[in-house]
Amino acid sequence: MSQHYENEGSAASRSKAFVWLMQRVTGVGLVLFLVLHFWVQHMPTGFLATAGEYSEILKTLSEASPEVVDAIADGKIKEALPGEHVITYSKVLERLRTPLWRIIDILLLLFALLHGMLGLMNVLGDYMKRVRLRKAVVFCCWAVTLFLAGQGIVVIMAVGMK
Amino acid sequence: MSYRKVTPVLPPIYGDACSSAWRHGFVMDRVFTSASLRDRYAMGIWMVFIHVLTYRGMNQNKLPGQSDTTPSFRTFLSTVFSYRVRSGMAAWILHRVTGLSLVLYLAIHIMGLRSLGNPLAFEAYITGYRNPLFKFAEVMLLGSVAFHAFNGLRIFAQDMYFRSERQKPLFYAVLALTIIVTIIGGLPIIFPYFITPLLP
Ligand code: HEM
């Protein structure tokens, strides 16, 4: 079966092939990172505070700052339910003291952003056929990607660095 | 029929990867430019959305002398319910919808985590997510990720090894795995909120 391909071998075609490859590479990487991420942040493991530990943490925070007392009184910060495991600052800090975790988190961030934004550009490209509009949209997507990557990296690196 | 063919851009060595819709068995190579009613009705579930979105505006581009093409509400409903969901179509739509929702969530998530700059703000931020509605949303998020991941791996595997003849059983495997993972991962999340309070 012989078929004709528009732009065969052109720069546009090569770039599409590269995006296609990146989607696979980042996709497979994300499986690994997301399993880890889910295990650490959403499952009842030692990476989260138990209800008892969280109560202690809130007590210590309250002693250090009256703001926390107010926040608890206002319901802005709530005690854990029995059996609940809570994400909390000190546990995150404890984990990120290991440089490997910082690297893993940054890789997760970059993989997810790259994969997601390339996917988004692919979807938008399906519905936008006008070349200049498409270019403008791709430009905006890259701007957003860079912005979010910057935000995320700064946040991850800044934890506990003060 | 008035449609424009979208020509695949990649050489065959990449599989049919150029158009995700194709490989999922969803005929998306018809991009309607000025669709007649019959043409609109020729496509699948995806068109239901288009229908609902464009129902009231269908005559906007009507030329002088052209007859009114807005269907009666009954015709509209019977058409909407006449679509059959084929697994390929469902896979494609779900992959796209979960992918896009995850991108939206990712952006919100990154912006929210700026609160890590201040322990008090971070505890308040986390407390915001700790209520029954958001716990339910958390399980939905897990479900979306699980489906997208398993389906993504299926796409990958199909590109490499099976092409499309195994698509159907593989898709059912994806659905089964998604449900299993969502239940196993979801239980610890909802337990303290929905189940422990019910226990004596
Ligand atoms: C968990 C591991 C993941 C795997 C294995 C995976 C796999 C894939 C693959 C293979 C594609 C290409 C589909 C195609 O060419 O037809 C894809 C598309 C996409 N992915 Fe993922 N993905 C994962 C996670 C994510 C995450 C976390 C996000 C969001 C940030 C995301 C967002 C998207 C989007 C928006 C698309 C484009 C959808 C489309 O073209 O219809 N994915 N994914």
Short mmCIF file of C-alpha atoms and ligand atoms in Angstrom, two decimals:
data_model
loop_
_atom_site.label_atom_id
_atom_site.label_comp_id
_atom_site.label_asym_id
_atom_site.label_seq_id
_atom_site.Cartn_x
_atom_site.Cartn_y
_atom_site.Cartn_z
CA MET A 1 0.00 0.00 0.00
CA SER A 2 1.57 3.26 -1.00
CA GLN A 3 0.46 6.44 0.64
CA HIS A 4 1.40 10.03 0.25
CA TYR A 5 2.49 11.96 3.27
CA GLU A 6 2.33 15.67 3.41
CA ASN A 7 5.62 17.27 4.49
CA GLU A 8 7.41 13.93 4.48
CA GLY A 9 10.93 14.38 5.87
CA SER A 10 10.39 18.07 6.45
CA ALA A 11 11.26 19.96 9.62
CA ALA A 12 7.58 19.97 10.61
CA SER A 13 7.39 16.22 10.21
CA ARG A 14 10.56 15.62 12.19
CA SER A 15 9.35 17.85 14.98
CA LYS A 16 6.06 15.91 15.09
CA ALA A 17 7.99 12.67 15.32
CA PHE A 18 10.05 14.12 18.15
CA VAL A 19 6.94 15.15 20.06
CA TRP A 20 5.51 11.68 19.50
CA LEU A 21 8.69 10.14 20.93
CA MET A 22 8.73 12.57 23.87
CA GLN A 23 5.14 11.60 24.75
CA ARG A 24 6.21 7.95 25.04
CA VAL A 25 9.42 8.65 26.97
CA THR A 26 7.82 11.06 29.43
CA GLY A 27 4.71 8.84 29.68
CA VAL A 28 6.70 5.80 30.77
CA GLY A 29 8.79 7.93 33.14
CA LEU A 30 5.61 9.37 34.63
CA VAL A 31 4.29 5.91 35.50
CA LEU A 32 7.28 5.44 37.78
CA PHE A 33 7.19 8.95 39.25
CA LEU A 34 3.43 9.02 39.77
CA VAL A 35 3.41 5.65 41.55
CA LEU A 36 6.08 7.00 43.91
CA HIS A 37 4.27 10.31 44.29
CA PHE A 38 0.98 8.60 45.07
CA TRP A 39 2.56 6.26 47.55
CA VAL A 40 4.28 9.10 49.37
CA GLN A 41 1.53 11.77 49.36
CA HIS A 42 -1.76 9.89 49.31
CA MET A 43 -1.26 6.56 51.08
CA PRO A 44 -1.08 6.03 54.85
CA THR A 45 2.69 5.71 55.19
CA GLY A 46 5.34 7.29 57.40
CA PHE A 47 5.67 10.14 54.89
CA LEU A 48 2.42 11.55 56.29
CA ALA A 49 1.46 12.46 59.86
CA THR A 50 -0.93 10.19 61.76
CA ALA A 51 -3.80 11.84 63.64
CA GLY A 52 -1.75 11.69 66.86
CA GLU A 53 1.38 13.12 65.26
CA TYR A 54 -0.63 15.88 63.59
CA SER A 55 -2.15 16.87 66.92
CA GLU A 56 1.37 17.17 68.37
CA ILE A 57 2.52 19.18 65.36
CA LEU A 58 -0.37 21.61 65.74
CA LYS A 59 0.37 21.93 69.45
CA THR A 60 4.02 22.83 68.75
CA LEU A 61 3.01 25.28 66.02
CA SER A 62 0.45 26.92 68.34
CA GLU A 63 3.05 27.41 71.04
CA ALA A 64 5.36 29.07 68.52
CA SER A 65 2.83 31.43 67.01
CA PRO A 66 -0.55 32.85 68.10
CA GLU A 67 -1.53 33.06 64.42
CA VAL A 68 -1.82 29.28 64.37
CA VAL A 69 -4.13 29.37 67.41
CA ASP A 70 -6.37 31.80 65.54
CA ALA A 71 -6.26 29.72 62.36
CA ILE A 72 -7.31 26.61 64.31
CA ALA A 73 -10.08 28.53 66.07
CA ASP A 74 -11.34 29.80 62.68
CA GLY A 75 -11.30 26.27 61.25
CA LYS A 76 -8.65 27.27 58.70
CA ILE A 77 -6.48 24.50 60.08
CA LYS A 78 -8.23 21.32 61.24
CA GLU A 79 -7.19 18.40 63.44
CA ALA A 80 -7.01 15.02 61.69
CA LEU A 81 -9.92 12.57 61.88
CA PRO A 82 -9.28 9.24 63.61
CA GLY A 83 -7.25 7.08 61.24
CA GLU A 84 -6.57 9.95 58.84
CA HIS A 85 -3.07 10.55 57.52
CA VAL A 86 -2.24 14.17 56.78
CA ILE A 87 0.29 15.87 54.54
CA THR A 88 2.13 18.36 56.71
CA TYR A 89 4.99 20.82 56.34
CA SER A 90 7.45 19.15 58.70
CA LYS A 91 7.04 15.76 57.01
CA VAL A 92 7.56 17.29 53.57
CA LEU A 93 10.64 19.09 54.86
CA GLU A 94 11.96 15.89 56.40
CA ARG A 95 11.60 14.07 53.09
CA LEU A 96 13.13 16.87 51.03
CA ARG A 97 16.22 16.97 53.27
CA THR A 98 17.33 13.99 51.17
CA PRO A 99 18.68 15.52 47.95
CA LEU A 100 17.49 12.50 45.96
CA TRP A 101 13.87 13.35 46.83
CA ARG A 102 14.35 16.90 45.62
CA ILE A 103 15.69 15.55 42.33
CA ILE A 104 12.81 13.08 42.02
CA ASP A 105 10.24 15.81 42.70
CA ILE A 106 11.79 18.16 40.14
CA LEU A 107 11.92 15.39 37.54
CA LEU A 108 8.26 14.57 38.24
CA LEU A 109 7.41 18.23 37.79
CA LEU A 110 9.32 18.58 34.53
CA PHE A 111 8.08 15.28 33.06
CA ALA A 112 4.45 16.03 33.93
CA LEU A 113 4.65 19.58 32.59
CA LEU A 114 6.39 18.59 29.37
CA HIS A 115 4.09 15.64 28.74
CA GLY A 116 0.95 17.55 29.65
CA MET A 117 1.77 20.70 27.69
CA LEU A 118 2.91 18.79 24.59
CA GLY A 119 -0.36 16.85 24.84
CA LEU A 120 -2.32 20.06 25.23
CA MET A 121 -0.62 21.57 22.17
CA ASN A 122 -1.43 18.40 20.24
CA VAL A 123 -5.10 18.62 21.21
CA LEU A 124 -5.32 22.33 20.41
CA GLY A 125 -3.59 21.70 17.07
CA ASP A 126 -6.36 19.25 16.17
CA TYR A 127 -8.95 21.99 16.39
CA MET A 128 -6.98 24.92 15.02
CA LYS A 129 -6.11 24.77 11.40
CA ARG A 130 -5.06 28.36 10.86
CA VAL A 131 -1.27 28.42 10.88
CA ARG A 132 -0.77 31.78 12.55
CA LEU A 133 -3.33 31.09 15.25
CA ARG A 134 -1.69 27.75 15.89
CA LYS A 135 1.75 29.35 16.19
CA ALA A 136 0.43 31.93 18.62
CA VAL A 137 -1.19 29.23 20.74
CA VAL A 138 1.98 27.12 20.77
CA PHE A 139 3.95 30.16 21.83
CA CYS A 140 1.55 30.84 24.70
CA CYS A 141 1.69 27.19 25.78
CA TRP A 142 5.48 27.30 25.97
CA ALA A 143 5.33 30.54 27.95
CA VAL A 144 2.94 28.94 30.45
CA THR A 145 5.14 25.83 30.61
CA LEU A 146 8.25 27.85 31.41
CA PHE A 147 6.39 29.91 33.98
CA LEU A 148 5.00 26.84 35.77
CA ALA A 149 8.35 25.05 35.61
CA GLY A 150 10.00 28.09 37.20
CA GLN A 151 7.36 28.33 39.93
CA GLY A 152 7.61 24.63 40.72
CA ILE A 153 11.39 24.47 40.84
CA VAL A 154 11.62 27.55 43.03
CA VAL A 155 9.05 26.07 45.43
CA ILE A 156 10.80 22.69 45.64
CA MET A 157 14.24 24.21 46.09
CA ALA A 158 13.07 26.82 48.62
CA VAL A 159 11.57 24.35 51.13
CA GLY A 160 13.69 24.52 54.28
CA MET A 161 16.38 26.68 52.66
CA LYS A 162 15.66 29.83 54.63
CA MET B 1 -20.01 15.25 1.56
CA SER B 2 -18.17 18.35 2.44
CA TYR B 3 -15.18 17.46 4.49
CA ARG B 4 -11.49 17.96 4.29
CA LYS B 5 -9.09 15.07 4.67
CA VAL B 6 -6.37 15.53 7.22
CA THR B 7 -3.29 14.02 5.67
CA PRO B 8 -1.07 12.03 8.02
CA VAL B 9 2.26 13.73 8.40
CA LEU B 10 4.44 10.92 9.72
CA PRO B 11 5.93 8.09 7.69
CA PRO B 12 4.51 4.61 8.48
CA ILE B 13 7.49 3.66 10.62
CA TYR B 14 5.90 5.58 13.51
CA GLY B 15 2.76 3.52 13.34
CA ASP B 16 -0.29 5.64 12.80
CA ALA B 17 0.88 7.82 15.62
CA CYS B 18 0.30 11.05 13.78
CA SER B 19 -3.37 11.10 14.58
CA SER B 20 -4.21 9.69 17.98
CA ALA B 21 -7.85 9.40 17.01
CA TRP B 22 -7.13 7.09 14.13
CA ARG B 23 -5.42 4.44 16.12
CA HIS B 24 -8.28 4.38 18.55
CA GLY B 25 -10.61 3.38 15.75
CA PHE B 26 -12.34 6.70 15.76
CA VAL B 27 -12.67 8.10 12.29
CA MET B 28 -11.51 11.64 12.81
CA ASP B 29 -10.13 12.17 9.34
CA ARG B 30 -13.23 14.06 8.51
CA VAL B 31 -12.95 17.60 9.63
CA PHE B 32 -16.22 19.18 8.82
CA THR B 33 -15.94 22.51 7.18
CA SER B 34 -19.53 23.34 6.31
CA ALA B 35 -21.37 20.27 7.42
CA SER B 36 -24.86 19.45 6.27
CA LEU B 37 -27.14 17.91 8.84
CA ARG B 38 -26.67 14.41 7.46
CA ASP B 39 -22.91 14.82 7.70
CA ARG B 40 -23.16 15.97 11.26
CA TYR B 41 -25.22 12.91 12.04
CA ALA B 42 -22.65 10.60 10.48
CA MET B 43 -20.17 10.82 13.35
CA GLY B 44 -19.89 9.42 16.84
CA ILE B 45 -20.31 10.45 20.43
CA TRP B 46 -17.86 13.29 20.07
CA MET B 47 -20.41 14.95 17.85
CA VAL B 48 -22.96 14.87 20.67
CA PHE B 49 -20.99 17.63 22.32
CA ILE B 50 -20.77 19.54 19.09
CA HIS B 51 -24.51 19.07 18.66
CA VAL B 52 -25.36 20.39 22.04
CA LEU B 53 -22.98 23.29 21.62
CA THR B 54 -24.15 24.27 18.14
CA TYR B 55 -27.81 23.28 18.23
CA ARG B 56 -29.14 26.78 18.54
CA GLY B 57 -26.64 28.30 16.15
CA MET B 58 -27.06 25.82 13.30
CA ASN B 59 -28.64 28.31 10.94
CA GLN B 60 -26.26 31.11 11.61
CA ASN B 61 -24.32 30.61 8.40
CA LYS B 62 -27.39 29.90 6.28
CA LEU B 63 -27.20 31.40 2.81
CA PRO B 64 -30.15 33.37 1.49
CA GLY B 65 -32.66 31.01 -0.07
CA GLN B 66 -31.31 27.98 1.80
CA SER B 67 -33.92 26.11 3.78
CA ASP B 68 -33.97 25.94 7.53
CA THR B 69 -31.83 23.05 8.71
CA THR B 70 -32.41 23.14 12.46
CA PRO B 71 -33.85 19.74 13.36
CA SER B 72 -36.89 19.39 15.54
CA PHE B 73 -36.13 18.66 19.15
CA ARG B 74 -37.35 15.07 18.68
CA THR B 75 -35.01 14.52 15.74
CA PHE B 76 -32.23 16.04 17.77
CA LEU B 77 -32.84 13.70 20.72
CA SER B 78 -33.28 10.57 18.61
CA THR B 79 -30.03 11.35 16.83
CA VAL B 80 -28.17 11.91 20.03
CA PHE B 81 -29.39 8.58 21.39
CA SER B 82 -28.66 6.75 18.14
CA TYR B 83 -24.89 7.04 18.53
CA ARG B 84 -23.19 3.83 19.51
CA VAL B 85 -20.17 4.05 21.72
CA ARG B 86 -17.48 1.87 20.25
CA SER B 87 -14.59 1.02 22.52
CA GLY B 88 -12.07 2.80 20.32
CA MET B 89 -14.08 5.96 20.45
CA ALA B 90 -14.54 5.72 24.20
CA ALA B 91 -10.81 5.13 24.68
CA TRP B 92 -9.90 8.13 22.59
CA ILE B 93 -12.35 10.48 24.26
CA LEU B 94 -11.47 9.28 27.77
CA HIS B 95 -7.75 9.58 27.11
CA ARG B 96 -8.20 13.11 25.88
CA VAL B 97 -10.58 14.20 28.63
CA THR B 98 -8.45 12.69 31.42
CA GLY B 99 -5.26 14.15 29.90
CA LEU B 100 -6.74 17.63 29.69
CA SER B 101 -8.21 17.50 33.20
CA LEU B 102 -4.83 16.42 34.53
CA VAL B 103 -3.13 19.37 32.82
CA LEU B 104 -5.65 21.72 34.40
CA TYR B 105 -5.15 20.11 37.80
CA LEU B 106 -1.37 20.21 37.40
CA ALA B 107 -1.42 23.98 36.87
CA ILE B 108 -3.68 24.52 39.90
CA HIS B 109 -1.51 22.16 41.94
CA ILE B 110 1.74 23.96 41.11
CA MET B 111 0.26 27.36 41.93
CA GLY B 112 -1.22 26.02 45.19
CA LEU B 113 2.10 24.59 46.33
CA ARG B 114 3.57 28.08 46.48
CA SER B 115 2.13 28.01 50.00
CA LEU B 116 5.08 25.76 50.92
CA GLY B 117 6.97 29.04 51.42
CA ASN B 118 5.16 29.45 54.76
CA PRO B 119 4.32 26.53 57.10
CA LEU B 120 1.13 28.16 58.40
CA ALA B 121 -0.12 28.86 54.87
CA PHE B 122 0.73 25.30 53.87
CA GLU B 123 -1.26 23.73 56.73
CA ALA B 124 -4.23 25.94 55.81
CA TYR B 125 -3.86 24.98 52.14
CA ILE B 126 -3.84 21.27 52.99
CA THR B 127 -6.82 21.70 55.32
CA GLY B 128 -8.69 23.21 52.38
CA TYR B 129 -8.36 19.91 50.54
CA ARG B 130 -9.33 17.82 53.56
CA ASN B 131 -13.10 17.64 53.32
CA PRO B 132 -15.45 14.90 52.07
CA LEU B 133 -16.05 16.52 48.68
CA PHE B 134 -12.34 16.87 47.95
CA LYS B 135 -11.62 13.36 49.22
CA PHE B 136 -14.09 12.13 46.63
CA ALA B 137 -12.34 14.32 44.03
CA GLU B 138 -9.02 12.83 45.10
CA VAL B 139 -10.30 9.36 44.26
CA MET B 140 -11.59 10.66 40.91
CA LEU B 141 -8.13 12.10 40.30
CA LEU B 142 -6.60 8.71 41.02
CA GLY B 143 -9.09 7.13 38.62
CA SER B 144 -8.19 9.62 35.88
CA VAL B 145 -4.48 9.07 36.31
CA ALA B 146 -4.91 5.30 36.41
CA PHE B 147 -7.02 5.22 33.25
CA HIS B 148 -4.73 7.62 31.40
CA ALA B 149 -1.63 5.68 32.44
CA PHE B 150 -2.95 2.22 31.56
CA ASN B 151 -4.47 3.45 28.32
CA GLY B 152 -1.25 5.30 27.49
CA LEU B 153 0.68 2.08 28.00
CA ARG B 154 -1.86 0.26 25.80
CA ILE B 155 -1.32 2.84 23.04
CA PHE B 156 2.39 2.42 23.45
CA ALA B 157 2.19 -1.37 23.33
CA GLN B 158 -0.08 -1.29 20.31
CA ASP B 159 2.25 1.03 18.43
CA MET B 160 5.07 -1.38 19.12
CA TYR B 161 3.59 -4.83 18.89
CA PHE B 162 -0.04 -5.48 18.19
CA ARG B 163 -1.42 -2.76 15.96
CA SER B 164 -5.16 -2.57 16.28
CA GLU B 165 -6.57 -6.08 16.04
CA ARG B 166 -6.11 -6.62 19.78
CA GLN B 167 -7.53 -3.26 20.65
CA LYS B 168 -10.80 -4.42 22.16
CA PRO B 169 -9.57 -6.99 24.70
CA LEU B 170 -6.71 -4.66 25.61
CA PHE B 171 -9.14 -1.82 26.23
CA TYR B 172 -11.22 -4.01 28.54
CA ALA B 173 -8.03 -4.92 30.38
CA VAL B 174 -7.31 -1.20 30.75
CA LEU B 175 -10.79 -0.62 32.20
CA ALA B 176 -10.46 -3.54 34.61
CA LEU B 177 -7.03 -2.42 35.83
CA THR B 178 -8.28 1.15 36.24
CA ILE B 179 -11.19 0.01 38.39
CA ILE B 180 -9.00 -2.28 40.51
CA VAL B 181 -6.34 0.38 41.11
CA THR B 182 -8.92 3.07 41.86
CA ILE B 183 -10.64 0.89 44.44
CA ILE B 184 -7.44 -0.32 46.11
CA GLY B 185 -5.89 3.16 46.17
CA GLY B 186 -9.18 4.92 46.92
CA LEU B 187 -10.19 2.93 50.00
CA PRO B 188 -7.48 4.30 52.33
CA ILE B 189 -8.37 7.81 51.13
CA ILE B 190 -12.08 7.66 51.80
CA PHE B 191 -11.96 5.36 54.83
CA PRO B 192 -11.51 7.98 57.60
CA TYR B 193 -14.13 10.24 56.00
CA PHE B 194 -16.92 7.93 54.86
CA ILE B 195 -16.44 4.54 56.50
CA THR B 196 -14.89 4.97 59.96
CA PRO B 197 -17.77 7.28 61.07
CA LEU B 198 -20.24 4.52 60.19
CA LEU B 199 -18.49 1.92 62.33
CA PRO B 200 -19.92 1.35 65.80
C1 HEM C 1 0.89 8.13 34.18
C2 HEM C 1 1.59 8.01 33.14
C3 HEM C 1 1.17 8.54 31.78
C4 HEM C 1 1.27 7.83 30.64
C5 HEM C 1 1.80 6.39 30.48
C6 HEM C 1 0.79 8.68 29.58
C7 HEM C 1 0.78 8.30 28.25
C8 HEM C 1 0.36 9.10 27.24
C9 HEM C 1 0.55 8.82 25.84
C10 HEM C 1 1.21 7.57 25.28
C11 HEM C 1 0.00 9.84 25.14
C12 HEM C 1 -0.04 9.99 23.63
C13 HEM C 1 -1.36 9.55 23.14
C14 HEM C 1 -1.42 9.51 21.64
O1 HEM C 1 -0.40 9.75 20.96
O2 HEM C 1 -2.50 9.21 21.15
C15 HEM C 1 -0.54 10.78 26.08
C16 HEM C 1 -1.21 11.94 25.75
C17 HEM C 1 -1.54 12.93 26.66
N1 HEM C 1 -1.25 12.94 28.01
FE1 HEM C 1 -0.46 11.41 29.04
N2 HEM C 1 0.39 9.88 30.08
C18 HEM C 1 0.61 9.85 31.44
C19 HEM C 1 0.38 10.88 32.35
C20 HEM C 1 -0.14 12.12 32.02
C21 HEM C 1 -0.28 13.23 32.93
C22 HEM C 1 0.14 13.25 34.41
C23 HEM C 1 -0.85 14.26 32.21
C24 HEM C 1 -1.21 15.65 32.67
C25 HEM C 1 -0.35 16.47 33.18
C26 HEM C 1 -1.06 13.80 30.86
C27 HEM C 1 -1.60 14.54 29.84
C28 HEM C 1 -1.72 14.14 28.54
C29 HEM C 1 -2.36 14.90 27.48
C30 HEM C 1 -3.02 16.26 27.62
C31 HEM C 1 -2.24 14.13 26.31
C32 HEM C 1 -2.78 14.49 24.92
C33 HEM C 1 -4.07 13.78 24.71
C34 HEM C 1 -4.48 13.70 23.27
O3 HEM C 1 -3.66 13.90 22.36
O4 HEM C 1 -5.66 13.38 23.05
N3 HEM C 1 -0.62 12.50 30.78
N4 HEM C 1 -0.31 10.32 27.37
#
